[in-house]
Amino acid sequence: MEDFEGLLCTHWGHWSELEMRRLPRVALQAGQVRLRVRHAGVGHALSLLVAGKYQRKPPLPFTPGTEVAGEIIEVAPDVDHLAPGQRVMAALDWGGYAEEAVVTAATVYPVPDVVALAHAAALPITSGTVWAALSWRARLEPGETLLVHGAAGALGSAAVQIGRLMGARVVATASTAAKREAALRLGAEQALPADGQILPGAFKDAYPAGADVVFDPVGGDLFDASLRCAGQGARLLTVGYASGRIPQVPANILLVKNLSVMGFNYGQYIGWGLHDERQRHAPRVREAMDAVLAAVVTGAMLPPAITQYRFEHWREAVDATMSRRAIGKVILDL
Ligand SMILES: NC(=O)c1ccc[n+]([C@@H]2O[C@H](COP(=O)([O-])OP(=O)(O)OC[C@H]3O[C@@H](n4cnc5c(N)ncnc54)[C@H](OP(=O)(O)O)[C@@H]3O)[C@@H](O)[C@H]2O)c1
C-alpha cells in the first residue's frame, strides 16, 4: 500500500475541522518502526493539540493520535529487537489516527497474544501515566487509602484498577450513578459523587484518617476538596485539568497537614519534554509496561475499561470524550 487513510490537521482550529485524507507513505528513518494501526486511543488533550494550545506543537500538517496498538509492517535496518508481524502497542509523538503510523522503536512494546489489541491501545500512555504516577512519584503502599477523581474516565478508571493492583483501598469519585457503578466494578470499595461541596464531609465520615494519596486528573473544585479529604502527610498527584480549571494551591494548608502536592507529566518519559529523553527512560517505562501487561495476562487486573468506535465515526468518539459522556478509554477501531 503506497498511501493510506488518516485524519489530518491542516491548520490550528477546532477538532471537528480535522479532515479524513489519503496520506502518503514516507521512508523510515534510523530507529523507526512502521505499524499497521488497528486501534487508537482518543485523548482529552486532542482539542488543545489541534487548537495549537497544547504544551507541544507538531509541525503542520500533521495527523494526531498518540496511543495505538497493531502489527509491525516494517522496521529500520538498525532496529533489531522488533520484527514485522509482531503484535505491539506504542506511544507516539503524533500520527496515530491513520491506518499506518511511524514510531520510534524505543516506545513500541510487544503485546502478549492473550491481550486484545483494542485493550492494549489503552495501555502505553493511559496506564503508563497511572502506573508511573502512583509508583514512581507517589510511591503508593499496600493498605494506603487512594482517592481517585474522574474514576470512570480514561486515567481515572486505570487508577482504580492499578491502585487496587498495588494493594490500596480505592475510593472513587464520579459525576453520575452509571460512572460510579463502573468504578465499583473496576475495584473501588466506595464511589462518591464528584461534588466539591459534598465530598469532604462524605469522605471524612467514611475515612476519618483521610486519604493517603489523591490521583487527580480533573482539577477545579475537586482539587480544592482533595485538600480537605487529605490525611496528615498525604501526597496529592495533579495530573490533569479535565474540569477546565487549573487549581491554585494554598500553601498554609500544605503546612498544617504536612501535605505534598506532586505534579506528574508522563510525556517527560516518552520524549515529549523540552529535551527528548525517551531513550534514557525507555528501560524504566518498559518495566512499567511489562508489569501492567503481566497483571492483565495473569488476571490480577481486568483489561482496561474501553468504549469502541469505528474509525469513520471518529467525530462521535471525540465528542464522547469532550462532552464527559465516555466511560473508560475511548478507542477508535481502524
Ligand atoms: N499528566 C499526564 O502525564 C497526563 C497523561 C494523560 C492525560 N492527562 C490529562 O488528564 C486529564 C484527564 O484525561 P482522561 O484521558 O482521563 O480524560 P477523560 O477520559 O475524559 O476523563 C476525565 C474525567 O474528568 C471528569 N470531568 C470533570 N469535568 C469535566 C469536563 N468539563 N469535561 C470533561 N470531563 C470532565 C469526568 O468525570 P466525571 O464526569 O465523573 O466528573 C471525566 O470522566 C486530561 O486533562 C488529560 O490531558 C495527563
PDB file of N, CA and C in Angstrom, residues 80-126:
ATOM      1  N   ASP A  80      16.813  -4.003  15.980  1.00  0.00           N
ATOM      2  CA  ASP A  80      16.994  -5.463  15.967  1.00  0.00           C
ATOM      3  C   ASP A  80      16.155  -6.201  17.013  1.00  0.00           C
ATOM      4  N   HIS A  81      15.401  -5.466  17.859  1.00  0.00           N
ATOM      5  CA  HIS A  81      14.624  -6.171  18.888  1.00  0.00           C
ATOM      6  C   HIS A  81      13.150  -6.282  18.525  1.00  0.00           C
ATOM      7  N   LEU A  82      12.760  -5.790  17.339  1.00  0.00           N
ATOM      8  CA  LEU A  82      11.366  -5.877  16.892  1.00  0.00           C
ATOM      9  C   LEU A  82      11.363  -6.404  15.456  1.00  0.00           C
ATOM     10  N   ALA A  83      10.245  -7.041  15.046  1.00  0.00           N
ATOM     11  CA  ALA A  83      10.221  -7.646  13.702  1.00  0.00           C
ATOM     12  C   ALA A  83       8.835  -7.495  13.077  1.00  0.00           C
ATOM     13  N   PRO A  84       8.766  -7.444  11.725  1.00  0.00           N
ATOM     14  CA  PRO A  84       7.479  -7.378  11.053  1.00  0.00           C
ATOM     15  C   PRO A  84       6.565  -8.533  11.492  1.00  0.00           C
ATOM     16  N   GLY A  85       5.277  -8.231  11.608  1.00  0.00           N
ATOM     17  CA  GLY A  85       4.306  -9.248  12.007  1.00  0.00           C
ATOM     18  C   GLY A  85       4.005  -9.244  13.495  1.00  0.00           C
ATOM     19  N   GLN A  86       4.915  -8.670  14.312  1.00  0.00           N
ATOM     20  CA  GLN A  86       4.705  -8.667  15.772  1.00  0.00           C
ATOM     21  C   GLN A  86       3.497  -7.825  16.167  1.00  0.00           C
ATOM     22  N   ARG A  87       2.714  -8.321  17.140  1.00  0.00           N
ATOM     23  CA  ARG A  87       1.616  -7.533  17.728  1.00  0.00           C
ATOM     24  C   ARG A  87       2.231  -6.597  18.760  1.00  0.00           C
ATOM     25  N   VAL A  88       1.945  -5.308  18.622  1.00  0.00           N
ATOM     26  CA  VAL A  88       2.574  -4.329  19.506  1.00  0.00           C
ATOM     27  C   VAL A  88       1.599  -3.216  19.890  1.00  0.00           C
ATOM     28  N   MET A  89       1.983  -2.477  20.925  1.00  0.00           N
ATOM     29  CA  MET A  89       1.306  -1.222  21.255  1.00  0.00           C
ATOM     30  C   MET A  89       2.407  -0.160  21.308  1.00  0.00           C
ATOM     31  N   ALA A  90       2.019   1.112  21.166  1.00  0.00           N
ATOM     32  CA  ALA A  90       3.053   2.139  21.078  1.00  0.00           C
ATOM     33  C   ALA A  90       2.552   3.494  21.560  1.00  0.00           C
ATOM     34  N   ALA A  91       3.488   4.270  22.104  1.00  0.00           N
ATOM     35  CA  ALA A  91       3.244   5.685  22.403  1.00  0.00           C
ATOM     36  C   ALA A  91       3.926   6.493  21.306  1.00  0.00           C
ATOM     37  N   LEU A  92       3.178   7.393  20.676  1.00  0.00           N
ATOM     38  CA  LEU A  92       3.692   8.160  19.527  1.00  0.00           C
ATOM     39  C   LEU A  92       3.812   9.644  19.876  1.00  0.00           C
ATOM     40  N   ASP A  93       4.599  10.344  19.098  1.00  0.00           N
ATOM     41  CA  ASP A  93       4.606  11.807  19.203  1.00  0.00           C
ATOM     42  C   ASP A  93       3.309  12.354  18.614  1.00  0.00           C
ATOM     43  N   TRP A  94       2.923  11.844  17.469  1.00  0.00           N
ATOM     44  CA  TRP A  94       1.637  12.101  16.810  1.00  0.00           C
ATOM     45  C   TRP A  94       1.549  11.086  15.670  1.00  0.00           C
ATOM     46  N   GLY A  95       0.413  11.062  14.943  1.00  0.00           N
ATOM     47  CA  GLY A  95       0.323  10.184  13.766  1.00  0.00           C
ATOM     48  C   GLY A  95      -0.514   8.935  13.946  1.00  0.00           C
ATOM     49  N   GLY A  96      -1.170   8.766  15.112  1.00  0.00           N
ATOM     50  CA  GLY A  96      -1.864   7.513  15.404  1.00  0.00           C
ATOM     51  C   GLY A  96      -3.226   7.349  14.754  1.00  0.00           C
ATOM     52  N   TYR A  97      -3.872   8.463  14.332  1.00  0.00           N
ATOM     53  CA  TYR A  97      -5.216   8.336  13.751  1.00  0.00           C
ATOM     54  C   TYR A  97      -5.107   8.121  12.253  1.00  0.00           C
ATOM     55  N   ALA A  98      -4.499   7.010  11.887  1.00  0.00           N
ATOM     56  CA  ALA A  98      -4.297   6.668  10.480  1.00  0.00           C
ATOM     57  C   ALA A  98      -4.069   5.169  10.392  1.00  0.00           C
ATOM     58  N   GLU A  99      -4.281   4.621   9.186  1.00  0.00           N
ATOM     59  CA  GLU A  99      -4.131   3.165   9.030  1.00  0.00           C
ATOM     60  C   GLU A  99      -2.687   2.727   9.227  1.00  0.00           C
ATOM     61  N   GLU A 100      -1.740   3.634   8.983  1.00  0.00           N
ATOM     62  CA  GLU A 100      -0.328   3.329   9.233  1.00  0.00           C
ATOM     63  C   GLU A 100       0.275   4.451  10.067  1.00  0.00           C
ATOM     64  N   ALA A 101       1.248   4.093  10.891  1.00  0.00           N
ATOM     65  CA  ALA A 101       1.932   5.107  11.689  1.00  0.00           C
ATOM     66  C   ALA A 101       3.413   4.756  11.796  1.00  0.00           C
ATOM     67  N   VAL A 102       4.231   5.795  11.902  1.00  0.00           N
ATOM     68  CA  VAL A 102       5.670   5.608  12.095  1.00  0.00           C
ATOM     69  C   VAL A 102       6.009   6.051  13.515  1.00  0.00           C
ATOM     70  N   VAL A 103       6.786   5.225  14.224  1.00  0.00           N
ATOM     71  CA  VAL A 103       7.049   5.482  15.639  1.00  0.00           C
ATOM     72  C   VAL A 103       8.489   5.084  15.959  1.00  0.00           C
ATOM     73  N   THR A 104       9.088   5.736  16.964  1.00  0.00           N
ATOM     74  CA  THR A 104      10.446   5.325  17.359  1.00  0.00           C
ATOM     75  C   THR A 104      10.360   3.994  18.108  1.00  0.00           C
ATOM     76  N   ALA A 105      11.310   3.106  17.838  1.00  0.00           N
ATOM     77  CA  ALA A 105      11.290   1.759  18.427  1.00  0.00           C
ATOM     78  C   ALA A 105      11.318   1.813  19.958  1.00  0.00           C
ATOM     79  N   ALA A 106      11.876   2.882  20.521  1.00  0.00           N
ATOM     80  CA  ALA A 106      12.004   2.993  21.982  1.00  0.00           C
ATOM     81  C   ALA A 106      10.661   2.989  22.692  1.00  0.00           C
ATOM     82  N   THR A 107       9.581   3.373  21.987  1.00  0.00           N
ATOM     83  CA  THR A 107       8.271   3.429  22.648  1.00  0.00           C
ATOM     84  C   THR A 107       7.280   2.448  22.009  1.00  0.00           C
ATOM     85  N   VAL A 108       7.819   1.330  21.495  1.00  0.00           N
ATOM     86  CA  VAL A 108       6.990   0.234  20.964  1.00  0.00           C
ATOM     87  C   VAL A 108       7.129  -0.960  21.909  1.00  0.00           C
ATOM     88  N   TYR A 109       5.995  -1.578  22.293  1.00  0.00           N
ATOM     89  CA  TYR A 109       6.025  -2.637  23.300  1.00  0.00           C
ATOM     90  C   TYR A 109       5.263  -3.855  22.771  1.00  0.00           C
ATOM     91  N   PRO A 110       5.890  -5.044  22.737  1.00  0.00           N
ATOM     92  CA  PRO A 110       5.184  -6.251  22.285  1.00  0.00           C
ATOM     93  C   PRO A 110       3.976  -6.555  23.171  1.00  0.00           C
ATOM     94  N   VAL A 111       2.907  -7.052  22.541  1.00  0.00           N
ATOM     95  CA  VAL A 111       1.659  -7.370  23.267  1.00  0.00           C
ATOM     96  C   VAL A 111       1.480  -8.887  23.279  1.00  0.00           C
ATOM     97  N   PRO A 112       1.345  -9.510  24.450  1.00  0.00           N
ATOM     98  CA  PRO A 112       1.117 -10.964  24.502  1.00  0.00           C
ATOM     99  C   PRO A 112      -0.171 -11.333  23.756  1.00  0.00           C
ATOM    100  N   ASP A 113      -0.198 -12.559  23.182  1.00  0.00           N
ATOM    101  CA  ASP A 113      -1.335 -12.990  22.357  1.00  0.00           C
ATOM    102  C   ASP A 113      -2.667 -12.924  23.097  1.00  0.00           C
ATOM    103  N   VAL A 114      -2.658 -13.165  24.420  1.00  0.00           N
ATOM    104  CA  VAL A 114      -3.936 -13.223  25.146  1.00  0.00           C
ATOM    105  C   VAL A 114      -4.519 -11.841  25.438  1.00  0.00           C
ATOM    106  N   VAL A 115      -3.769 -10.791  25.162  1.00  0.00           N
ATOM    107  CA  VAL A 115      -4.297  -9.437  25.405  1.00  0.00           C
ATOM    108  C   VAL A 115      -4.832  -8.877  24.086  1.00  0.00           C
ATOM    109  N   ALA A 116      -6.123  -8.528  24.054  1.00  0.00           N
ATOM    110  CA  ALA A 116      -6.732  -7.995  22.829  1.00  0.00           C
ATOM    111  C   ALA A 116      -6.081  -6.660  22.474  1.00  0.00           C
ATOM    112  N   LEU A 117      -5.860  -6.447  21.167  1.00  0.00           N
ATOM    113  CA  LEU A 117      -5.198  -5.200  20.748  1.00  0.00           C
ATOM    114  C   LEU A 117      -6.036  -3.970  21.107  1.00  0.00           C
ATOM    115  N   ALA A 118      -7.383  -4.121  21.118  1.00  0.00           N
ATOM    116  CA  ALA A 118      -8.225  -2.974  21.475  1.00  0.00           C
ATOM    117  C   ALA A 118      -7.940  -2.524  22.915  1.00  0.00           C
ATOM    118  N   HIS A 119      -7.724  -3.476  23.812  1.00  0.00           N
ATOM    119  CA  HIS A 119      -7.382  -3.118  25.190  1.00  0.00           C
ATOM    120  C   HIS A 119      -5.945  -2.596  25.271  1.00  0.00           C
ATOM    121  N   ALA A 120      -5.073  -3.206  24.467  1.00  0.00           N
ATOM    122  CA  ALA A 120      -3.661  -2.787  24.503  1.00  0.00           C
ATOM    123  C   ALA A 120      -3.515  -1.315  24.110  1.00  0.00           C
ATOM    124  N   ALA A 121      -4.427  -0.819  23.251  1.00  0.00           N
ATOM    125  CA  ALA A 121      -4.333   0.574  22.815  1.00  0.00           C
ATOM    126  C   ALA A 121      -4.571   1.553  23.967  1.00  0.00           C
ATOM    127  N   ALA A 122      -5.109   1.059  25.085  1.00  0.00           N
ATOM    128  CA  ALA A 122      -5.342   1.937  26.237  1.00  0.00           C
ATOM    129  C   ALA A 122      -4.199   1.855  27.245  1.00  0.00           C
ATOM    130  N   LEU A 123      -3.135   1.129  26.903  1.00  0.00           N
ATOM    131  CA  LEU A 123      -2.073   0.916  27.896  1.00  0.00           C
ATOM    132  C   LEU A 123      -0.868   1.861  27.795  1.00  0.00           C
ATOM    133  N   PRO A 124      -0.303   2.112  26.594  1.00  0.00           N
ATOM    134  CA  PRO A 124       1.017   2.762  26.557  1.00  0.00           C
ATOM    135  C   PRO A 124       1.076   4.125  27.235  1.00  0.00           C
ATOM    136  N   ILE A 125       0.031   4.947  27.083  1.00  0.00           N
ATOM    137  CA  ILE A 125       0.068   6.261  27.731  1.00  0.00           C
ATOM    138  C   ILE A 125      -0.879   6.299  28.925  1.00  0.00           C
ATOM    139  N   THR A 126      -2.115   5.819  28.744  1.00  0.00           N
ATOM    140  CA  THR A 126      -3.104   5.927  29.820  1.00  0.00           C
ATOM    141  C   THR A 126      -2.641   5.130  31.058  1.00  0.00           C
TER     142      THR A 126
END
